[in-house]
Coordinates of N, CA, C and O in Angstrom, one line a residue:
V1 N 4.7 -12.8 -14.7 CA 4.3 -11.4 -14.9 C 3.4 -11.8 -16.1 O 4.0 -12.4 -17.3
K2 N 2.0 -11.6 -16.3 CA 1.0 -11.5 -17.5 C 0.4 -10.1 -17.5 O 0.2 -9.6 -16.8
V3 N 0.8 -9.4 -18.5 CA 0.8 -7.9 -18.6 C -1.0 -7.9 -19.6 O -1.1 -7.3 -19.5
A4 N -1.3 -8.9 -20.0 CA -2.6 -9.0 -20.5 C -3.3 -10.3 -20.3 O -3.5 -11.4 -21.2
C5 N -3.6 -10.6 -18.8 CA -4.1 -11.8 -18.3 C -5.4 -11.7 -18.9 O -6.2 -13.0 -19.0
Q6 N -6.5 -10.5 -18.8 CA -7.8 -10.5 -18.8 C -8.4 -9.5 -19.4 O -7.4 -8.3 -19.4
R7 N -9.3 -9.6 -19.8 CA -9.8 -8.1 -21.0 C -10.6 -7.2 -19.7 O -11.4 -6.6 -19.7
E8 N -11.2 -7.6 -18.4 CA -11.6 -7.0 -17.6 C -10.4 -5.8 -17.1 O -9.4 -6.0 -17.2
D9 N -11.0 -4.6 -16.3 CA -10.5 -3.9 -15.7 C -10.0 -4.1 -14.4 O -10.5 -3.5 -13.6
N10 N -9.2 -5.1 -14.4 CA -8.6 -5.8 -13.1 C -7.4 -6.2 -12.9 O -6.8 -7.1 -14.1
S11 N -6.5 -6.2 -12.0 CA -5.5 -6.9 -11.8 C -5.4 -7.0 -10.7 O -5.4 -6.8 -9.6
Y12 N -4.1 -8.1 -10.2 CA -3.9 -8.6 -8.9 C -2.8 -9.5 -9.2 O -2.0 -9.8 -10.1
Y13 N -2.5 -9.8 -7.7 CA -1.3 -10.8 -7.4 C -2.0 -12.0 -6.9 O -2.5 -12.5 -6.1
S14 N -1.2 -13.1 -7.4 CA -1.5 -14.7 -7.4 C -0.7 -15.2 -6.2 O 0.6 -15.3 -6.7
P15 N -0.9 -15.3 -5.0 CA 0.1 -15.6 -4.3 C 0.2 -17.4 -4.3 O 1.4 -17.9 -3.9
T16 N -0.6 -17.9 -4.8 CA -0.3 -19.5 -5.4 C 0.4 -19.7 -6.4 O 1.4 -20.8 -6.4
E17 N 0.2 -18.8 -7.5 CA 1.0 -19.1 -8.4 C 2.4 -18.0 -8.6 O 3.5 -17.7 -9.6
K18 N 2.4 -17.2 -7.3 CA 3.6 -16.6 -7.4 C 3.6 -15.7 -9.0 O 4.5 -15.4 -9.4
M19 N 2.6 -14.7 -9.1 CA 2.5 -14.4 -10.2 C 1.8 -12.7 -10.2 O 0.5 -12.7 -9.6
L20 N 2.1 -11.6 -11.1 CA 1.2 -10.5 -11.3 C 0.6 -10.8 -12.6 O 1.1 -11.4 -13.6
S21 N -0.9 -10.5 -12.7 CA -1.7 -10.7 -13.5 C -2.3 -8.8 -13.7 O -2.7 -8.7 -12.9
F22 N -2.3 -8.5 -15.2 CA -2.8 -7.2 -15.3 C -3.8 -7.6 -16.4 O -3.6 -7.9 -17.5
G23 N -4.8 -6.8 -16.4 CA -6.2 -6.5 -17.0 C -6.1 -5.3 -17.9 O -5.4 -4.5 -18.2
T24 N -6.9 -5.6 -19.2 CA -6.5 -4.9 -20.2 C -8.0 -3.9 -20.8 O -8.1 -3.0 -21.6
G25 N -9.0 -4.0 -19.9 CA -10.2 -3.0 -20.0 C -9.6 -2.0 -19.6 O -9.1 -1.5 -18.8
G26 N -10.3 -0.7 -20.4 CA -10.4 0.3 -20.3 C -8.7 0.7 -20.6 O -8.6 0.2 -22.0
V27 N -7.7 1.4 -19.7 CA -6.6 1.6 -20.3 C -5.7 0.3 -19.3 O -6.2 -0.4 -18.8
N28 N -4.8 -0.5 -20.5 CA -3.9 -1.7 -19.9 C -3.7 -1.3 -19.0 O -2.4 -0.5 -18.5
D29 N -3.9 -2.0 -17.5 CA -3.3 -1.8 -16.5 C -2.0 -1.7 -16.7 O -1.0 -1.2 -15.7
A30 N -1.3 -2.7 -17.3 CA 0.2 -3.0 -17.0 C 0.9 -1.6 -17.7 O 2.0 -1.2 -17.7
E31 N 0.3 -0.5 -18.2 CA 0.7 0.5 -18.7 C 0.8 1.8 -17.8 O 1.6 2.8 -17.7
D32 N 0.1 1.6 -16.6 CA 0.2 2.3 -15.2 C 1.2 1.3 -14.8 O 1.1 0.8 -14.0
A33 N 2.0 2.6 -14.0 CA 3.6 2.2 -13.3 C 3.2 2.2 -11.9 O 3.3 1.2 -11.0
A34 N 1.9 3.1 -11.5 CA 1.7 2.7 -9.9 C 0.7 1.7 -10.1 O 0.7 0.7 -8.7
T35 N 0.0 1.3 -11.0 CA -0.5 0.0 -10.7 C 0.1 -1.6 -10.7 O 0.0 -2.2 -9.9
I36 N 1.1 -1.3 -11.5 CA 2.4 -2.5 -11.1 C 3.1 -2.5 -9.7 O 3.1 -3.6 -9.0
L37 N 3.4 -1.2 -9.4 CA 3.9 -1.4 -7.8 C 2.9 -1.7 -7.1 O 3.4 -2.3 -6.2
H38 N 1.8 -1.5 -6.8 CA 1.0 -1.9 -6.2 C 0.6 -3.4 -6.1 O 0.8 -4.3 -5.3
E39 N 0.4 -3.7 -7.0 CA 0.5 -5.1 -7.3 C 1.6 -6.0 -6.7 O 1.9 -6.8 -6.0
Y40 N 3.1 -5.4 -6.9 CA 4.4 -6.0 -6.5 C 4.5 -5.4 -5.0 O 5.0 -6.7 -4.5
G41 N 3.5 -4.7 -4.4 CA 3.6 -4.8 -3.2 C 2.9 -5.9 -2.4 O 3.2 -6.3 -1.2
H42 N 1.9 -6.5 -3.1 CA 1.4 -7.5 -2.5 C 2.1 -8.8 -2.8 O 2.4 -9.6 -1.8
A43 N 2.9 -8.9 -3.9 CA 4.3 -10.1 -4.0 C 5.0 -9.9 -2.8 O 6.0 -10.5 -2.1
I44 N 5.8 -8.6 -2.6 CA 6.3 -8.1 -1.6 C 6.3 -8.8 -0.4 O 6.7 -9.7 0.7
Q45 N 4.8 -8.2 0.3 CA 4.2 -8.8 1.3 C 4.1 -10.5 1.5 O 4.3 -10.9 2.6
D46 N 3.5 -11.1 0.5 CA 3.8 -12.4 0.4 C 4.8 -13.2 0.6 O 5.3 -14.3 1.6
H47 N 5.8 -12.6 0.1 CA 7.3 -13.0 0.2 C 7.8 -13.0 1.7 O 8.5 -13.9 2.3
Q48 N 7.7 -11.5 2.2 CA 7.9 -11.3 3.7 C 7.1 -12.6 4.4 O 7.7 -13.1 5.8
V49 N 5.5 -12.9 4.5 CA 5.0 -13.4 5.4 C 3.9 -14.1 4.3 O 3.0 -13.6 3.7
P50 N 4.4 -15.4 4.3 CA 3.7 -16.3 3.1 C 2.2 -16.2 3.4 O 1.7 -16.6 4.8
G51 N 1.0 -16.0 2.5 CA -0.4 -16.1 2.6 C -0.4 -14.8 3.4 O -1.6 -14.8 4.0
F52 N 0.1 -13.6 3.0 CA -0.3 -12.3 3.7 C -1.8 -12.1 3.2 O -2.0 -11.8 1.9
G53 N -2.7 -11.5 4.3 CA -3.7 -10.8 4.0 C -5.1 -12.0 4.5 O -5.8 -11.9 3.4
E54 N -5.1 -12.9 4.9 CA -6.0 -13.9 5.5 C -7.3 -13.2 6.0 O -8.4 -13.7 6.5
S55 N -7.0 -12.3 7.0 CA -8.0 -11.4 7.8 C -8.5 -10.4 6.9 O -7.5 -9.7 6.0
D56 N -10.0 -9.6 7.1 CA -9.9 -8.6 6.5 C -9.2 -7.5 6.5 O -8.7 -6.5 6.1
E57 N -8.8 -7.2 8.0 CA -7.7 -6.2 8.2 C -6.4 -6.3 7.7 O -5.5 -5.4 7.1
C58 N -5.9 -7.7 7.6 CA -4.8 -8.0 7.2 C -4.7 -7.6 5.5 O -4.1 -6.8 4.7
G59 N -6.1 -8.1 5.2 CA -5.9 -7.5 3.2 C -6.3 -6.4 3.4 O -5.5 -5.8 2.1
A60 N -6.8 -5.3 4.2 CA -6.8 -3.9 3.8 C -5.6 -3.4 4.2 O -5.1 -2.6 3.1
M61 N -4.6 -4.2 5.0 CA -3.2 -3.4 5.0 C -2.7 -3.6 3.6 O -1.6 -2.8 3.2
G62 N -2.8 -4.9 3.1 CA -2.0 -5.3 2.1 C -2.3 -4.1 0.8 O -1.7 -3.9 0.4
E63 N -4.1 -3.9 0.6 CA -4.2 -2.8 -0.2 C -3.5 -1.3 0.0 O -2.9 -0.8 -0.8
G64 N -3.4 -1.1 1.7 CA -2.9 0.1 2.0 C -1.5 0.1 1.6 O -0.8 0.8 0.9
F65 N -0.8 -0.9 1.7 CA 0.7 -0.9 2.0 C 0.9 -0.8 0.1 O 1.7 -0.2 -0.2
G66 N 0.2 -1.6 -0.8 CA 0.4 -1.3 -1.8 C 0.4 0.3 -2.9 O 1.2 0.6 -3.5
D67 N -1.1 0.6 -2.2 CA -1.1 1.9 -2.3 C 0.0 2.7 -1.9 O 0.5 3.6 -2.8
F68 N 0.5 2.7 -0.9 CA 1.7 3.7 0.1 C 3.1 3.4 -1.1 O 3.3 4.3 -1.5
L69 N 3.3 2.0 -1.3 CA 4.4 2.1 -2.4 C 4.5 2.5 -3.3 O 5.1 3.1 -4.1
A70 N 3.3 2.2 -4.3 CA 3.0 3.0 -5.1 C 3.6 4.5 -5.7 O 3.8 5.4 -6.0
A71 N 2.7 5.3 -4.6 CA 2.7 6.7 -4.5 C 4.2 7.3 -3.8 O 4.3 8.1 -4.4
S72 N 4.8 6.6 -2.9 CA 6.2 6.8 -2.4 C 6.8 6.7 -3.5 O 7.7 7.3 -3.3
F73 N 7.0 5.5 -3.9 CA 8.0 5.4 -5.2 C 7.7 6.7 -6.5 O 8.7 7.2 -6.3
F74 N 7.0 7.1 -6.6 CA 7.0 8.3 -7.9 C 6.8 9.6 -6.9 O 6.8 10.9 -7.8
A75 N 6.7 10.1 -5.7 CA 5.9 11.1 -5.3 C 7.1 12.1 -5.5 O 6.8 13.1 -5.9
D76 N 8.2 11.8 -5.3 CA 9.6 13.2 -5.1 C 9.4 13.4 -7.2 O 10.2 14.2 -7.5
W77 N 8.8 12.7 -7.7 CA 9.0 13.6 -8.9 C 7.5 13.7 -9.4 O 7.1 14.3 -11.0
K78 N 6.2 13.8 -8.8 CA 5.2 14.5 -9.1 C 4.9 15.6 -8.8 O 5.5 16.1 -7.3
P79 N 4.0 16.6 -9.5 CA 3.7 18.0 -8.5 C 2.8 17.5 -7.3 O 2.3 16.2 -7.4
A80 N 2.9 18.3 -6.3 CA 2.4 18.3 -5.2 C 0.7 17.6 -5.0 O 0.3 16.9 -4.3
W81 N -0.1 18.4 -5.8 CA -1.2 17.5 -6.0 C -1.4 16.7 -6.2 O -2.7 16.0 -6.3
L82 N -0.9 15.6 -6.7 CA -0.7 14.3 -7.5 C -0.2 13.3 -6.8 O -0.5 12.3 -6.8
R83 N 0.5 13.7 -6.0 CA 1.4 12.7 -4.8 C 0.6 11.7 -4.1 O 0.8 10.7 -4.4
P84 N -0.3 12.3 -3.8 CA -1.5 11.3 -2.6 C -2.5 10.5 -3.5 O -3.1 9.7 -3.3
A85 N -2.4 10.7 -4.9 CA -3.0 10.0 -6.3 C -2.3 9.1 -6.8 O -1.1 9.1 -7.0
I86 N -3.2 7.5 -6.7 CA -2.3 6.6 -7.4 C -3.0 6.0 -8.8 O -4.3 6.2 -8.3
A87 N -2.6 5.7 -9.6 CA -3.2 5.1 -10.6 C -3.9 6.0 -11.5 O -5.0 5.8 -12.2
S88 N -3.5 7.0 -11.8 CA -3.9 8.2 -12.5 C -4.0 8.1 -14.0 O -4.9 8.4 -14.6
W89 N -3.0 7.3 -14.2 CA -3.1 7.0 -15.9 C -4.0 6.1 -16.2 O -5.0 6.0 -16.9
D90 N -4.0 5.0 -15.3 CA -5.1 3.8 -15.5 C -6.6 4.5 -15.5 O -7.6 3.8 -16.2
C91 N -6.5 5.3 -14.5 CA -8.3 5.8 -14.4 C -8.0 7.1 -15.4 O -9.0 8.3 -14.7
I92 N -7.6 7.4 -16.7 CA -7.7 8.5 -17.1 C -9.6 9.3 -17.3 O -9.0 9.7 -17.4
D93 N -9.8 8.1 -17.6 CA -10.9 8.3 -17.8 C -12.3 8.8 -17.1 O -13.4 8.8 -17.4
F94 N -11.8 8.4 -15.7 CA -12.8 8.4 -14.5 C -12.7 10.0 -14.1 O -12.1 10.7 -14.4
A95 N -13.9 10.1 -13.4 CA -14.1 11.6 -12.9 C -13.1 11.7 -11.7 O -12.5 10.9 -11.3
G96 N -13.3 12.9 -11.0 CA -12.2 13.1 -10.1 C -11.0 14.2 -10.5 O -10.8 14.4 -11.8
E97 N -10.7 14.7 -9.5 CA -9.4 15.6 -10.2 C -8.5 15.6 -8.9 O -8.8 15.9 -7.8
P98 N -7.4 15.0 -9.0 CA -7.0 14.4 -10.2 C -7.7 13.0 -10.5 O -8.4 12.3 -9.7
P99 N -8.0 12.5 -11.6 CA -8.3 11.1 -11.8 C -7.6 10.1 -11.0 O -6.5 9.8 -11.1
C100 N -8.1 9.2 -10.3 CA -7.0 8.3 -9.6 C -8.0 6.9 -9.1 O -9.2 7.2 -9.2
L101 N -7.3 6.0 -8.6 CA -7.9 4.9 -8.5 C -8.2 4.9 -7.2 O -9.4 4.8 -6.4
R102 N -7.3 5.7 -6.1 CA -7.4 5.8 -4.9 C -6.2 6.9 -4.3 O -5.8 7.0 -5.3
R103 N -6.7 7.6 -3.2 CA -6.0 8.7 -2.5 C -5.0 7.7 -1.6 O -6.1 7.3 -0.4
L104 N -4.3 8.8 -1.1 CA -3.6 8.2 0.2 C -3.9 9.6 1.6 O -2.9 9.2 2.5
D105 N -4.5 10.1 0.8 CA -4.8 11.6 2.1 C -6.1 11.3 2.9 O -6.9 12.3 3.1
S106 N -6.7 10.4 3.1 CA -8.2 10.1 3.9 C -7.9 10.4 4.7 O -7.0 10.6 5.5
N107 N -9.0 10.9 5.6 CA -9.1 11.2 6.9 C -9.9 10.3 7.5 O -10.6 10.6 8.7
K108 N -9.8 9.1 7.1 CA -10.7 7.8 7.8 C -9.7 7.6 9.2 O -8.9 7.7 9.2
K109 N -10.5 7.1 9.9 CA -9.8 6.8 11.2 C -10.6 5.2 11.6 O -11.4 4.6 11.6
Y110 N -9.8 4.6 12.7 CA -9.6 3.6 12.9 C -10.4 3.5 14.1 O -9.6 3.9 14.9
P111 N -11.4 2.3 14.7 CA -12.1 1.6 14.0 C -13.1 2.1 13.7 O -14.1 1.2 12.8
K112 N -13.7 3.7 13.8 CA -14.7 3.8 13.4 C -15.1 3.7 11.8 O -16.6 3.5 11.8
D113 N -14.3 3.8 10.9 CA -14.3 4.1 9.4 C -14.5 2.5 9.1 O -14.6 2.8 7.6
I114 N -14.3 1.4 9.5 CA -13.9 0.4 9.0 C -15.5 -0.1 8.3 O -16.9 0.1 8.9
T115 N -15.0 -0.6 7.0 CA -16.5 -1.0 6.8 C -16.4 -2.7 6.1 O -17.7 -3.4 5.6
G116 N -15.4 -2.9 6.3 CA -15.4 -4.9 5.4 C -14.9 -4.6 4.1 O -14.7 -5.9 3.9
E117 N -14.8 -3.6 3.5 CA -14.3 -4.0 2.3 C -12.7 -3.3 2.4 O -12.1 -2.3 2.6
V118 N -11.9 -4.6 1.5 CA -10.7 -4.3 1.9 C -10.0 -3.2 1.4 O -9.2 -2.0 1.8
H119 N -10.5 -2.7 0.4 CA -9.8 -1.5 -0.3 C -10.4 -0.2 0.0 O -9.6 0.9 0.3
D120 N -11.9 -0.1 0.5 CA -12.3 1.2 1.3 C -11.1 1.2 2.6 O -10.5 2.2 3.4
D121 N -11.2 -0.1 3.5 CA -10.2 0.0 4.8 C -8.8 0.4 4.3 O -8.1 0.4 5.5
G122 N -8.6 -0.2 3.7 CA -6.8 0.2 3.2 C -6.9 1.3 2.9 O -5.6 2.0 3.1
E123 N -7.6 2.4 2.8 CA -7.3 3.7 2.7 C -6.8 4.5 4.6 O -6.2 5.2 4.4
I124 N -7.2 3.6 5.3 CA -7.2 3.8 6.5 C -5.4 4.0 7.0 O -5.2 4.9 7.4
W125 N -5.3 2.6 6.2 CA -3.8 2.0 6.5 C -2.7 2.8 5.9 O -1.5 3.3 6.0
S126 N -3.5 3.2 4.4 CA -2.3 4.0 3.7 C -2.3 5.1 4.0 O -1.2 6.1 3.8
A127 N -3.2 6.0 4.7 CA -3.3 6.9 4.8 C -2.2 7.4 6.2 O -1.4 8.5 6.4
C128 N -2.1 6.3 7.0 CA -1.6 6.4 8.3 C 0.6 6.0 7.7 O 1.0 7.1 8.0
L129 N 0.3 5.4 6.9 CA 1.6 5.1 6.2 C 2.4 6.1 5.2 O 3.4 6.8 5.5
W130 N 1.4 7.2 5.0 CA 1.8 8.2 4.1 C 2.1 9.8 4.9 O 2.9 10.0 4.6
E131 N 1.3 9.4 5.8 CA 1.7 10.7 7.0 C 3.2 10.2 7.6 O 3.9 10.8 8.0
L132 N 3.6 8.6 7.8 CA 4.6 8.6 8.6 C 5.7 8.9 7.2 O 7.1 9.3 8.0
R133 N 5.6 8.7 6.1 CA 6.6 9.1 5.3 C 6.8 10.8 5.6 O 8.0 11.2 5.3
H134 N 5.8 11.6 5.5 CA 5.7 12.8 5.7 C 6.6 13.3 7.1 O 7.7 14.3 7.2
Q135 N 6.3 12.3 8.1 CA 7.1 12.8 9.5 C 8.2 12.1 9.6 O 9.0 13.2 10.1
L136 N 8.8 11.1 8.9 CA 10.0 10.5 9.0 C 10.7 10.8 7.6 O 12.2 10.6 7.9
G137 N 10.4 11.2 6.6 CA 11.2 11.2 5.2 C 11.2 9.9 4.6 O 10.9 8.7 5.2
R138 N 11.4 9.8 3.4 CA 10.8 8.4 2.9 C 11.6 7.3 2.9 O 11.3 6.3 3.5
G139 N 13.3 7.5 3.3 CA 14.1 6.6 3.5 C 13.6 5.8 4.7 O 13.4 4.8 5.0
T140 N 13.5 6.9 5.7 CA 13.6 5.7 7.1 C 12.1 5.4 7.4 O 11.8 4.1 7.6
A141 N 10.7 5.9 6.4 CA 9.4 5.7 6.9 C 9.5 4.3 6.0 O 9.1 3.1 6.5
E142 N 9.9 4.2 4.5 CA 9.8 2.7 3.6 C 11.1 1.7 4.4 O 10.3 0.4 4.9
R143 N 11.7 1.8 4.8 CA 12.8 1.1 5.7 C 12.1 0.2 6.9 O 11.7 -0.8 7.2
L144 N 11.2 1.0 7.6 CA 10.4 0.5 8.9 C 9.1 0.2 8.2 O 8.9 -1.1 9.3
I145 N 8.9 0.6 7.8 CA 7.1 0.1 7.2 C 7.5 -1.6 6.6 O 6.8 -2.2 6.6
I146 N 8.5 -1.4 5.8 CA 8.7 -2.8 5.1 C 9.7 -3.8 6.0 O 8.8 -4.8 6.1
A147 N 10.0 -3.2 7.1 CA 10.8 -4.1 7.9 C 9.6 -4.4 8.9 O 10.0 -5.5 9.6
H148 N 8.6 -3.9 9.0 CA 8.0 -4.4 10.1 C 6.7 -5.5 9.5 O 6.4 -6.2 10.6
H149 N 6.9 -5.5 8.3 CA 5.8 -6.8 7.7 C 6.4 -8.1 8.4 O 5.8 -9.0 9.1
Y150 N 8.0 -8.3 8.8 CA 8.6 -9.5 9.3 C 8.1 -10.0 10.7 O 8.1 -10.9 11.4
L151 N 7.1 -8.7 11.2 CA 6.9 -9.5 12.7 C 5.2 -9.5 12.4 O 4.7 -9.6 13.9
L152 N 4.9 -9.5 11.3 CA 3.4 -9.8 11.4 C 3.0 -11.1 11.3 O 4.0 -11.7 10.8
N153 N 1.8 -11.8 11.2 CA 1.3 -13.0 10.4 C 0.4 -12.5 9.5 O 0.1 -11.3 9.4
R154 N 0.0 -13.5 9.0 CA -1.0 -13.7 7.4 C -2.5 -13.2 8.2 O -3.3 -13.0 7.5
W155 N -2.6 -13.4 9.4 CA -4.2 -12.8 10.1 C -3.9 -11.3 10.9 O -5.0 -11.1 11.7
A156 N -2.9 -10.6 10.4 CA -2.9 -9.6 11.7 C -3.6 -8.6 11.2 O -4.4 -8.2 10.4
G157 N -4.0 -7.9 12.3 CA -4.9 -6.6 12.3 C -4.2 -5.3 12.5 O -2.8 -5.5 12.7
F158 N -4.8 -4.4 12.2 CA -4.3 -3.0 12.5 C -3.5 -2.4 13.5 O -2.3 -2.1 13.7
E159 N -4.0 -3.1 15.1 CA -3.4 -2.7 16.1 C -2.4 -3.6 16.5 O -1.2 -3.0 16.5
G160 N -2.3 -5.0 16.0 CA -1.1 -5.5 16.0 C 0.2 -5.0 14.9 O 1.3 -5.0 15.6
A161 N -0.2 -4.8 14.1 CA 0.6 -4.2 13.1 C 1.1 -2.7 13.4 O 2.2 -2.5 13.6
A162 N 0.2 -1.9 14.1 CA 1.0 -0.6 14.7 C 1.9 -0.9 15.9 O 3.0 -0.5 16.2
H163 N 1.7 -2.2 16.8 CA 2.8 -2.4 17.8 C 4.0 -3.1 17.1 O 5.2 -2.9 17.5
A164 N 3.7 -3.6 16.2 CA 4.9 -4.4 15.1 C 5.7 -3.1 14.7 O 7.1 -3.2 14.9
M165 N 4.8 -2.2 14.4 CA 5.7 -0.9 14.0 C 6.6 -0.2 15.2 O 7.9 0.1 14.4
L166 N 6.1 -0.7 16.1 CA 7.1 0.5 17.4 C 8.1 -0.2 17.9 O 9.1 0.1 18.0
T167 N 7.8 -1.8 17.5 CA 8.9 -3.0 18.2 C 10.0 -2.6 16.7 O 11.1 -2.6 17.4
T168 N 9.7 -2.6 15.5 CA 10.6 -2.5 14.6 C 11.3 -1.0 14.5 O 12.6 -1.4 14.5
D169 N 10.5 -0.3 15.0 CA 11.7 1.3 15.4 C 12.4 1.0 16.8 O 13.7 1.7 16.4
Q170 N 12.0 0.2 17.6 CA 12.9 -0.1 18.8 C 14.2 -0.7 18.2 O 15.3 -0.8 18.5
Q171 N 14.2 -1.6 17.3 CA 15.3 -2.7 16.9 C 15.9 -1.5 15.7 O 17.1 -2.3 15.7
L172 N 15.2 -0.9 15.3 CA 16.1 -0.2 14.0 C 16.6 0.8 14.3 O 18.1 1.4 13.4
F173 N 15.9 1.9 15.2 CA 16.2 3.3 15.1 C 16.2 3.6 16.5 O 16.8 4.3 17.3
G174 N 16.3 2.1 17.5 CA 16.7 2.4 19.0 C 15.2 3.2 19.5 O 15.6 4.1 20.9
G175 N 14.4 3.0 19.3 CA 13.3 4.1 19.4 C 12.8 5.0 18.6 O 11.9 6.2 20.0
R176 N 13.8 5.6 18.2 CA 13.6 7.3 18.0 C 12.7 7.9 17.6 O 12.3 9.1 17.8
H177 N 11.8 7.0 16.9 CA 10.6 7.5 16.4 C 9.2 7.3 17.0 O 8.2 7.3 16.6
Q178 N 9.3 6.9 18.3 CA 8.3 6.3 19.2 C 7.2 7.0 19.4 O 5.6 6.9 19.2
N179 N 7.2 8.4 19.5 CA 6.3 9.6 20.1 C 5.5 9.7 18.5 O 4.4 9.8 18.4
T180 N 6.3 9.7 17.1 CA 5.8 9.9 16.1 C 4.9 8.8 15.8 O 3.7 9.1 15.3
L181 N 5.2 7.8 16.0 CA 4.6 6.4 15.7 C 3.2 6.2 16.6 O 2.3 6.3 16.1
R182 N 3.3 6.8 17.8 CA 2.0 6.5 18.4 C 1.1 7.9 17.9 O 0.1 7.8 18.6

């Protein structure tokens, strides 16, 4: 981990170096626990599927999972209005109520709202994962979501990931959540 890697307000996970790097522009990104967990989410996926994120949709799922991981980890300790927002401390000087990097309660739909920008498209995936957390509960949703990565490849798309989620539910829970997942 490099907590002061660059002066820009940008942080990232490097799959070649297996390293989390945090920028110091604005608020130091390493001071925001949600930013740290978001980047750690990329490391988790890269460990499960080396090179994860080689296609636009796979990259978007990586961004969406990172956002989900950060939001889910802290949700039970936040007031309801802040739960779907991530990186509020890092974005304290930004406009918005609450100030945040991204939200997980988007109403974007696949495929009509795909733009080709991984952070924007990641909001589609994170909203889906966030809704699963509400429907299935934190423990079940996190277990299902993290385990389904093992059935993906580094070029996976949203549709393949949805099928992998159904298969993982069958393997872990005997298909108990199929209707909710569909």
